PDB file of C-alpha atoms in Angstrom:
ATOM      1  CA  GLN A   1       0.000   0.000   0.000  1.00 95.00           C
ATOM      2  CA  VAL A   2       1.479   3.311  -1.103  1.00 97.00           C
ATOM      3  CA  GLN A   3       1.609   5.973   1.592  1.00 98.00           C
ATOM      4  CA  LEU A   4       3.235   9.380   1.909  1.00 98.00           C
ATOM      5  CA  VAL A   5       3.324  10.932   5.375  1.00 98.00           C
ATOM      6  CA  GLU A   6       4.469  14.511   5.858  1.00 98.00           C
ATOM      7  CA  SER A   7       5.781  15.901   9.120  1.00 98.00           C
ATOM      8  CA  GLY A   8       7.766  18.852  10.419  1.00 98.00           C
ATOM      9  CA  GLY A   9       5.284  21.658   9.935  1.00 98.00           C
ATOM     10  CA  GLY A  10       4.513  24.205  12.609  1.00 97.00           C
ATOM     11  CA  LEU A  11       4.574  27.851  13.597  1.00 98.00           C
ATOM     12  CA  VAL A  12       7.754  29.800  12.865  1.00 98.00           C
ATOM     13  CA  GLN A  13       8.676  33.456  12.849  1.00 98.00           C
ATOM     14  CA  PRO A  14       9.620  35.258   9.641  1.00 98.00           C
ATOM     15  CA  GLY A  15      13.235  34.533   8.826  1.00 98.00           C
ATOM     16  CA  GLY A  16      13.118  31.190  10.586  1.00 98.00           C
ATOM     17  CA  SER A  17      13.615  27.674   9.268  1.00 98.00           C
ATOM     18  CA  LEU A  18      11.764  24.387   9.156  1.00 98.00           C
ATOM     19  CA  ARG A  19      12.557  20.997   7.695  1.00 98.00           C
ATOM     20  CA  LEU A  20       9.673  19.016   6.311  1.00 98.00           C
ATOM     21  CA  SER A  21       9.873  15.243   5.927  1.00 98.00           C
ATOM     22  CA  CYS A  22       7.958  12.989   3.584  1.00 98.00           C
ATOM     23  CA  ALA A  23       8.192   9.366   4.697  1.00 98.00           C
ATOM     24  CA  ALA A  24       7.218   6.928   1.988  1.00 98.00           C
ATOM     25  CA  SER A  25       6.031   3.355   2.277  1.00 97.00           C
ATOM     26  CA  GLY A  26       4.945   0.814  -0.286  1.00 97.00           C
ATOM     27  CA  PHE A  27       7.532   1.980  -2.826  1.00 96.00           C
ATOM     28  CA  ASN A  28      11.121   3.253  -3.035  1.00 95.00           C
ATOM     29  CA  VAL A  29      11.530   7.008  -3.273  1.00 95.00           C
ATOM     30  CA  ASP A  30      14.506   6.661  -5.616  1.00 92.00           C
ATOM     31  CA  TYR A  31      12.290   4.846  -8.145  1.00 94.00           C
ATOM     32  CA  TYR A  32       9.979   7.845  -8.521  1.00 95.00           C
ATOM     33  CA  THR A  33      10.075  11.576  -9.000  1.00 96.00           C
ATOM     34  CA  ILE A  34       8.896  13.195  -5.761  1.00 97.00           C
ATOM     35  CA  ALA A  35       7.508  16.705  -5.506  1.00 97.00           C
ATOM     36  CA  TRP A  36       6.403  19.144  -2.838  1.00 98.00           C
ATOM     37  CA  PHE A  37       3.310  21.264  -3.377  1.00 98.00           C
ATOM     38  CA  ARG A  38       1.640  23.827  -1.157  1.00 98.00           C
ATOM     39  CA  GLN A  39      -1.805  25.318  -0.865  1.00 98.00           C
ATOM     40  CA  ALA A  40      -2.509  28.581   0.901  1.00 97.00           C
ATOM     41  CA  PRO A  41      -6.039  29.513   2.005  1.00 92.00           C
ATOM     42  CA  GLY A  42      -8.131  30.543  -0.959  1.00 94.00           C
ATOM     43  CA  LYS A  43      -5.431  29.671  -3.472  1.00 96.00           C
ATOM     44  CA  GLU A  44      -4.735  26.811  -5.826  1.00 96.00           C
ATOM     45  CA  ARG A  45      -2.254  24.114  -4.979  1.00 96.00           C
ATOM     46  CA  GLU A  46       1.103  25.004  -6.510  1.00 96.00           C
ATOM     47  CA  GLY A  47       4.351  23.178  -7.112  1.00 96.00           C
ATOM     48  CA  VAL A  48       7.209  24.185  -4.856  1.00 97.00           C
ATOM     49  CA  SER A  49      10.033  21.754  -5.514  1.00 97.00           C
ATOM     50  CA  CYS A  50      10.776  18.448  -7.184  1.00 97.00           C
ATOM     51  CA  ILE A  51      13.531  15.838  -7.272  1.00 97.00           C
ATOM     52  CA  SER A  52      13.857  13.675 -10.352  1.00 95.00           C
ATOM     53  CA  ARG A  53      13.887   9.908 -10.390  1.00 91.00           C
ATOM     54  CA  SER A  54      16.280   9.731 -13.322  1.00 82.00           C
ATOM     55  CA  ASP A  55      19.272  11.719 -12.089  1.00 87.00           C
ATOM     56  CA  GLY A  56      18.288  13.324  -8.807  1.00 89.00           C
ATOM     57  CA  SER A  57      18.155  16.741 -10.419  1.00 93.00           C
ATOM     58  CA  THR A  58      16.071  19.288  -8.579  1.00 95.00           C
ATOM     59  CA  TYR A  59      13.618  22.007  -9.444  1.00 96.00           C
ATOM     60  CA  TYR A  60      12.382  25.006  -7.472  1.00 97.00           C
ATOM     61  CA  ALA A  61       9.614  27.507  -7.999  1.00 96.00           C
ATOM     62  CA  ASP A  62      10.958  31.035  -8.424  1.00 97.00           C
ATOM     63  CA  SER A  63       9.288  32.097  -5.181  1.00 97.00           C
ATOM     64  CA  VAL A  64      11.405  29.692  -3.100  1.00 98.00           C
ATOM     65  CA  LYS A  65      14.617  29.468  -5.123  1.00 97.00           C
ATOM     66  CA  GLY A  66      17.649  30.082  -2.950  1.00 97.00           C
ATOM     67  CA  ARG A  67      15.683  29.507   0.259  1.00 98.00           C
ATOM     68  CA  PHE A  68      14.358  25.934  -0.029  1.00 98.00           C
ATOM     69  CA  THR A  69      16.338  22.749  -0.628  1.00 98.00           C
ATOM     70  CA  ILE A  70      14.888  19.359  -1.531  1.00 98.00           C
ATOM     71  CA  SER A  71      16.818  16.192  -0.786  1.00 97.00           C
ATOM     72  CA  ARG A  72      16.309  12.451  -0.651  1.00 96.00           C
ATOM     73  CA  ASP A  73      17.552   9.827   1.801  1.00 95.00           C
ATOM     74  CA  ASN A  74      17.157   6.476   0.110  1.00 94.00           C
ATOM     75  CA  ALA A  75      18.117   4.512   3.225  1.00 96.00           C
ATOM     76  CA  LYS A  76      15.309   6.191   5.177  1.00 97.00           C
ATOM     77  CA  ASN A  77      12.991   6.177   2.154  1.00 97.00           C
ATOM     78  CA  THR A  78      12.275   9.817   2.917  1.00 97.00           C
ATOM     79  CA  VAL A  79      12.327  13.099   1.015  1.00 98.00           C
ATOM     80  CA  PHE A  80      13.060  16.343   2.836  1.00 98.00           C
ATOM     81  CA  LEU A  81      12.322  19.984   2.201  1.00 98.00           C
ATOM     82  CA  GLN A  82      14.619  22.351   4.076  1.00 98.00           C
ATOM     83  CA  MET A  83      13.003  25.770   4.242  1.00 98.00           C
ATOM     84  CA  ASN A  84      15.109  28.754   5.286  1.00 98.00           C
ATOM     85  CA  ASN A  85      14.409  32.474   5.556  1.00 98.00           C
ATOM     86  CA  LEU A  86      10.700  31.787   5.700  1.00 98.00           C
ATOM     87  CA  LYS A  87       8.273  34.536   4.783  1.00 98.00           C
ATOM     88  CA  SER A  88       4.625  35.091   5.659  1.00 97.00           C
ATOM     89  CA  GLU A  89       3.705  34.210   2.089  1.00 97.00           C
ATOM     90  CA  ASP A  90       5.115  30.721   2.632  1.00 98.00           C
ATOM     91  CA  THR A  91       2.207  30.000   4.974  1.00 98.00           C
ATOM     92  CA  ALA A  92       0.334  27.027   3.531  1.00 98.00           C
ATOM     93  CA  VAL A  93      -0.379  23.347   3.857  1.00 98.00           C
ATOM     94  CA  TYR A  94       2.546  21.501   2.303  1.00 98.00           C
ATOM     95  CA  TYR A  95       1.991  18.207   0.501  1.00 98.00           C
ATOM     96  CA  CYS A  96       4.409  15.699  -0.871  1.00 97.00           C
ATOM     97  CA  ALA A  97       3.443  13.766  -3.947  1.00 97.00           C
ATOM     98  CA  ARG A  98       4.588  10.874  -6.081  1.00 97.00           C
ATOM     99  CA  ASP A  99       5.082  11.452  -9.780  1.00 95.00           C
ATOM    100  CA  PRO A 100       5.625   8.384 -11.999  1.00 92.00           C
ATOM    101  CA  TYR A 101       7.584  10.335 -14.627  1.00 92.00           C
ATOM    102  CA  PHE A 102      11.366  10.049 -14.882  1.00 88.00           C
ATOM    103  CA  HIS A 103      12.136  13.732 -14.611  1.00 89.00           C
ATOM    104  CA  CYS A 104      10.758  16.853 -12.952  1.00 91.00           C
ATOM    105  CA  SER A 105      10.489  18.646 -16.275  1.00 86.00           C
ATOM    106  CA  GLY A 106       6.804  19.445 -16.764  1.00 85.00           C
ATOM    107  CA  TYR A 107       5.774  18.245 -13.320  1.00 87.00           C
ATOM    108  CA  GLY A 108       2.445  19.380 -11.920  1.00 87.00           C
ATOM    109  CA  ARG A 109      -0.678  18.314 -10.080  1.00 87.00           C
ATOM    110  CA  ARG A 110      -2.046  16.344 -13.027  1.00 91.00           C
ATOM    111  CA  ARG A 111       0.933  13.975 -13.058  1.00 92.00           C
ATOM    112  CA  VAL A 112       0.632  13.025  -9.403  1.00 95.00           C
ATOM    113  CA  ASP A 113      -0.599   9.531  -8.665  1.00 95.00           C
ATOM    114  CA  TYR A 114      -0.372   9.646  -4.845  1.00 97.00           C
ATOM    115  CA  TRP A 115      -0.610  12.519  -2.373  1.00 98.00           C
ATOM    116  CA  GLY A 116       0.218  12.814   1.281  1.00 98.00           C
ATOM    117  CA  LYS A 117      -2.287  14.394   3.656  1.00 98.00           C
ATOM    118  CA  GLY A 118      -0.217  17.508   4.210  1.00 98.00           C
ATOM    119  CA  THR A 119       1.456  19.406   7.033  1.00 98.00           C
ATOM    120  CA  LEU A 120       0.654  22.992   7.986  1.00 98.00           C
ATOM    121  CA  VAL A 121       3.359  25.646   7.930  1.00 98.00           C
ATOM    122  CA  THR A 122       2.494  28.987   9.497  1.00 98.00           C
ATOM    123  CA  VAL A 123       4.944  31.864   9.271  1.00 98.00           C
ATOM    124  CA  SER A 124       3.955  34.637  11.613  1.00 97.00           C
ATOM    125  CA  SER A 125       5.364  36.902  14.289  1.00 94.00           C
TER     126      SER A 125
END
């Protein structure tokens, strides 16, 4: 049974950091492209970051480039999202997702075959 379980969300002040985890079961994370999405209140779910199955290459949305880092620990079967210098506009529910394609190029909601249930990140003073 495929499962994705996010953790690590919480309340943080602007400029702070959080590390989100996405623990996978029922499949190996290095056999799939894995992506992080987020959804703020009243907004559509948007792609944040992605790590490719094929070569481990990474992708970041312009809004988080230079602040967020995605990584994968195959031994733990977990994908991480390190978030630094957080801003109020980063407040959202963050979801990890499995993408059966080989590479992040063109990734988006429509390619996802499994979603986690999400973890809430609130950036506020």
